mmCIF file of C-alpha atoms in Angstrom:
data_model
loop_
_atom_site.group_PDB
_atom_site.id
_atom_site.type_symbol
_atom_site.label_atom_id
_atom_site.label_comp_id
_atom_site.label_asym_id
_atom_site.label_seq_id
_atom_site.Cartn_x
_atom_site.Cartn_y
_atom_site.Cartn_z
ATOM 1 C CA ALA Z 1 0.157 -0.061 -0.126
ATOM 2 C CA ARG Z 2 1.190 3.481 -0.825
ATOM 3 C CA PRO Z 3 1.787 5.852 2.370
ATOM 4 C CA ILE Z 4 -1.090 8.001 3.417
ATOM 5 C CA THR Z 5 -0.230 11.660 2.917
ATOM 6 C CA ALA Z 6 -2.372 14.670 1.933
ATOM 7 C CA GLU Z 7 0.122 15.094 -1.214
ATOM 8 C CA GLY Z 8 -1.859 15.027 -4.229
ATOM 9 C CA TYR Z 9 -5.029 15.598 -2.718
ATOM 10 C CA GLY Z 10 -7.026 18.875 -1.879
ATOM 11 C CA MET Z 11 -4.563 20.501 0.356
ATOM 12 C CA ARG Z 12 -2.778 21.480 -3.045
ATOM 13 C CA THR Z 13 -5.329 22.915 -5.034
ATOM 14 C CA ASN Z 14 -7.372 26.172 -5.082
ATOM 15 C CA GLN Z 15 -10.557 23.899 -6.219
ATOM 16 C CA GLN Z 16 -12.839 22.349 -3.682
ATOM 17 C CA THR Z 17 -12.716 18.675 -2.873
ATOM 18 C CA THR Z 18 -15.082 15.919 -2.473
ATOM 19 C CA LEU Z 19 -14.783 12.023 -2.197
ATOM 20 C CA LYS Z 20 -14.546 9.723 -5.298
ATOM 21 C CA ALA Z 21 -17.046 7.329 -4.136
ATOM 22 C CA PRO Z 22 -18.888 6.310 -0.944
ATOM 23 C CA ALA Z 23 -16.781 4.749 2.203
ATOM 24 C CA THR Z 24 -18.685 2.994 5.006
ATOM 25 C CA LEU Z 25 -17.278 2.569 8.617
ATOM 26 C CA SER Z 26 -18.895 0.661 11.513
ATOM 27 C CA GLY Z 27 -17.743 0.276 15.317
ATOM 28 C CA ILE Z 28 -18.937 1.191 18.623
ATOM 29 C CA GLY Z 29 -19.702 4.857 20.182
ATOM 30 C CA VAL Z 30 -17.190 5.227 23.150
ATOM 31 C CA HIS Z 31 -19.614 7.233 25.238
ATOM 32 C CA SER Z 32 -22.667 5.007 24.459
ATOM 33 C CA GLY Z 33 -21.349 1.795 23.909
ATOM 34 C CA ASN Z 34 -23.797 1.418 20.873
ATOM 35 C CA PRO Z 35 -23.000 -0.098 17.728
ATOM 36 C CA VAL Z 36 -23.043 2.706 14.667
ATOM 37 C CA GLU Z 37 -22.191 2.737 10.986
ATOM 38 C CA ILE Z 38 -21.402 5.671 8.723
ATOM 39 C CA THR Z 39 -20.794 6.318 5.387
ATOM 40 C CA LEU Z 40 -19.292 9.163 3.368
ATOM 41 C CA HIS Z 41 -20.864 10.192 0.453
ATOM 42 C CA PRO Z 42 -19.437 12.733 -1.868
ATOM 43 C CA ALA Z 43 -21.182 15.878 -2.047
ATOM 44 C CA PRO Z 44 -21.412 18.760 -4.457
ATOM 45 C CA ALA Z 45 -19.461 21.934 -4.602
ATOM 46 C CA ASN Z 46 -20.294 24.354 -1.728
ATOM 47 C CA HIS Z 47 -22.349 21.785 0.291
ATOM 48 C CA GLY Z 48 -19.825 21.671 3.092
ATOM 49 C CA ILE Z 49 -19.680 18.910 5.383
ATOM 50 C CA ALA Z 50 -22.750 17.683 6.827
ATOM 51 C CA PHE Z 51 -24.255 14.820 8.734
ATOM 52 C CA LEU Z 52 -27.654 12.837 7.930
ATOM 53 C CA ARG Z 53 -28.757 11.729 11.177
ATOM 54 C CA THR Z 54 -30.789 8.411 10.616
ATOM 55 C CA GLY Z 55 -32.161 6.045 12.870
ATOM 56 C CA MET Z 56 -34.368 8.829 14.754
ATOM 57 C CA PRO Z 57 -36.721 7.333 17.260
ATOM 58 C CA THR Z 58 -39.332 9.877 15.340
ATOM 59 C CA GLY Z 59 -38.504 7.890 12.036
ATOM 60 C CA ASN Z 60 -37.408 11.281 10.564
ATOM 61 C CA ASP Z 61 -33.843 11.828 9.297
ATOM 62 C CA ARG Z 62 -31.907 15.193 10.422
ATOM 63 C CA LEU Z 63 -29.809 17.136 8.461
ATOM 64 C CA ILE Z 64 -26.858 18.931 10.764
ATOM 65 C CA LYS Z 65 -24.313 21.201 9.239
ATOM 66 C CA ALA Z 66 -20.579 20.895 10.273
ATOM 67 C CA HIS Z 67 -20.387 24.532 11.532
ATOM 68 C CA HIS Z 68 -19.637 26.738 14.446
ATOM 69 C CA ALA Z 69 -22.937 27.383 15.101
ATOM 70 C CA CYS Z 70 -24.572 23.935 15.356
ATOM 71 C CA VAL Z 71 -22.196 22.886 17.935
ATOM 72 C CA SER Z 72 -24.383 22.144 21.210
ATOM 73 C CA ALA Z 73 -21.716 20.710 23.724
ATOM 74 C CA THR Z 74 -18.092 20.549 23.911
ATOM 75 C CA GLU Z 75 -17.803 18.287 27.407
ATOM 76 C CA LEU Z 76 -15.885 15.193 27.119
ATOM 77 C CA CYS Z 77 -16.531 15.371 23.072
ATOM 78 C CA THR Z 78 -17.989 17.911 20.385
ATOM 79 C CA VAL Z 79 -21.863 17.351 19.821
ATOM 80 C CA LEU Z 80 -23.701 18.785 16.524
ATOM 81 C CA GLY Z 81 -27.214 19.229 16.644
ATOM 82 C CA ASP Z 82 -29.727 19.357 19.332
ATOM 83 C CA ILE Z 83 -30.284 15.801 21.305
ATOM 84 C CA GLU Z 84 -34.060 16.385 21.475
ATOM 85 C CA THR Z 85 -34.376 16.569 17.763
ATOM 86 C CA GLY Z 86 -31.175 14.832 16.531
ATOM 87 C CA ALA Z 87 -27.554 15.300 17.213
ATOM 88 C CA VAL Z 88 -24.121 13.597 16.308
ATOM 89 C CA ALA Z 89 -21.552 13.233 18.645
ATOM 90 C CA THR Z 90 -17.545 12.756 19.296
ATOM 91 C CA VAL Z 91 -16.752 14.193 15.820
ATOM 92 C CA GLU Z 92 -13.270 15.270 16.216
ATOM 93 C CA HIS Z 93 -11.564 12.280 14.414
ATOM 94 C CA LEU Z 94 -13.669 12.354 11.085
ATOM 95 C CA MET Z 95 -13.288 16.260 11.225
ATOM 96 C CA SER Z 96 -9.526 16.093 11.463
ATOM 97 C CA ALA Z 97 -9.029 13.506 8.582
ATOM 98 C CA LEU Z 98 -11.262 15.471 6.242
ATOM 99 C CA TYR Z 99 -9.530 18.828 7.026
ATOM 100 C CA GLY Z 100 -6.217 17.007 6.983
ATOM 101 C CA LEU Z 101 -7.067 15.490 3.550
ATOM 102 C CA GLY Z 102 -8.236 18.806 2.120
ATOM 103 C CA VAL Z 103 -11.902 17.424 1.740
ATOM 104 C CA ASP Z 104 -14.520 20.580 1.339
ATOM 105 C CA ASN Z 105 -17.492 18.758 0.683
ATOM 106 C CA ALA Z 106 -19.197 15.398 2.151
ATOM 107 C CA LEU Z 107 -22.185 14.033 3.326
ATOM 108 C CA VAL Z 108 -21.932 11.818 6.695
ATOM 109 C CA GLU Z 109 -24.639 9.521 7.023
ATOM 110 C CA ILE Z 110 -24.804 7.978 10.466
ATOM 111 C CA ASP Z 111 -27.267 5.889 12.032
ATOM 112 C CA GLY Z 112 -26.721 6.725 15.811
ATOM 113 C CA PRO Z 113 -25.892 9.554 18.102
ATOM 114 C CA GLU Z 114 -22.342 9.269 18.326
ATOM 115 C CA MET Z 115 -19.524 8.494 15.833
ATOM 116 C CA PRO Z 116 -17.611 5.110 16.058
ATOM 117 C CA ILE Z 117 -14.447 5.496 17.948
ATOM 118 C CA LEU Z 118 -12.534 2.846 15.788
ATOM 119 C CA ASP Z 119 -8.925 2.951 17.133
ATOM 120 C CA GLY Z 120 -9.205 6.052 19.144
ATOM 121 C CA SER Z 121 -7.707 7.961 15.975
ATOM 122 C CA ALA Z 122 -8.400 9.889 12.765
ATOM 123 C CA LEU Z 123 -6.382 6.797 10.979
ATOM 124 C CA PRO Z 124 -9.252 4.788 10.274
ATOM 125 C CA PHE Z 125 -11.144 7.468 8.325
ATOM 126 C CA VAL Z 126 -7.796 8.587 6.653
ATOM 127 C CA GLN Z 127 -7.344 5.031 5.353
ATOM 128 C CA ALA Z 128 -11.206 5.030 4.405
ATOM 129 C CA ILE Z 129 -10.688 8.476 2.355
ATOM 130 C CA ASP Z 130 -7.430 7.194 0.819
ATOM 131 C CA GLN Z 131 -8.971 3.941 -0.344
ATOM 132 C CA VAL Z 132 -12.037 5.691 -2.263
ATOM 133 C CA GLY Z 133 -10.024 9.094 -3.358
ATOM 134 C CA ILE Z 134 -10.652 12.400 -3.340
ATOM 135 C CA ALA Z 135 -11.964 14.206 -6.548
ATOM 136 C CA THR Z 136 -11.667 17.845 -7.476
ATOM 137 C CA CYS Z 137 -14.575 20.232 -7.974
ATOM 138 C CA ASP Z 138 -14.719 22.740 -10.469
ATOM 139 C CA THR Z 139 -15.777 25.456 -8.199
ATOM 140 C CA PRO Z 140 -13.007 27.458 -6.440
ATOM 141 C CA ARG Z 141 -12.332 27.090 -2.552
ATOM 142 C CA ARG Z 142 -13.255 29.762 -0.327
ATOM 143 C CA TRP Z 143 -10.789 31.148 1.822
ATOM 144 C CA LEU Z 144 -10.996 33.111 5.280
ATOM 145 C CA LYS Z 145 -8.489 35.434 5.198
ATOM 146 C CA ILE Z 146 -7.782 36.989 8.724
ATOM 147 C CA LEU Z 147 -7.132 40.918 8.334
ATOM 148 C CA ARG Z 148 -6.292 41.920 12.000
ATOM 149 C CA HIS Z 149 -5.688 40.220 15.075
ATOM 150 C CA VAL Z 150 -8.939 38.912 17.151
ATOM 151 C CA ARG Z 151 -8.996 37.466 20.410
ATOM 152 C CA ILE Z 152 -11.938 36.090 22.670
ATOM 153 C CA GLU Z 153 -12.101 35.358 26.219
ATOM 154 C CA THR Z 154 -13.855 33.773 28.391
ATOM 155 C CA GLY Z 155 -12.954 33.184 31.953
ATOM 156 C CA THR Z 156 -9.208 31.756 31.913
ATOM 157 C CA SER Z 157 -10.026 30.384 28.211
ATOM 158 C CA PHE Z 158 -9.320 32.186 25.065
ATOM 159 C CA ALA Z 159 -9.393 31.562 21.229
ATOM 160 C CA GLU Z 160 -7.211 33.608 18.869
ATOM 161 C CA LEU Z 161 -6.973 34.483 15.285
ATOM 162 C CA ARG Z 162 -3.799 36.560 14.103
ATOM 163 C CA ALA Z 163 -2.831 37.659 10.672
ATOM 164 C CA LEU Z 164 0.238 36.559 9.239
ATOM 165 C CA ALA Z 165 3.065 38.908 8.004
ATOM 166 C CA GLY Z 166 3.730 38.604 4.143
ATOM 167 C CA ARG Z 167 -0.137 37.635 3.448
ATOM 168 C CA GLY Z 168 -1.196 41.129 2.290
ATOM 169 C CA GLY Z 169 -2.959 42.106 5.834
ATOM 170 C CA PRO Z 170 -2.638 45.287 7.114
ATOM 171 C CA GLN Z 171 0.043 44.474 9.231
ATOM 172 C CA ASP Z 172 2.196 44.451 6.039
ATOM 173 C CA ALA Z 173 1.747 48.121 5.528
ATOM 174 C CA ASN Z 174 4.212 49.423 8.213
ATOM 175 C CA PRO Z 175 7.266 47.270 8.198
#
């Protein structure tokens, strides 16, 4: 088998990417102990990453975007969506694999409330994506350009974004 790297994948292109074919993984949720199956589906440009939560007690499926506004909890794991109407927990390893390989667009079909833990790392997700391959879309990537230093604090915690010198931001105007 060839080594698993992002070289040749979406990290080196200015075009959006998706999967070439579906990939299915199954395992046990680390917190719930329940079996779960996920299928990573290709998605069109500008779709982003979204979870299709199936297997709901109501019988209704729920589409949950992987977006900061959809985060409902962060204790022990990241939860997207609402427990009452459908949520997906423990998304960190999959999201790391998708980002690390440069996948911009994918639909993650999941039949339970929690991602499978697999081996406890992102590696099984990377291997599944590597096995099906990554396709380039005909749409340019959208980039977030940090123009100035931004810091948000809550208690002793903080998040910070800094503009990089040499990237065309205002910090380059006065050397």
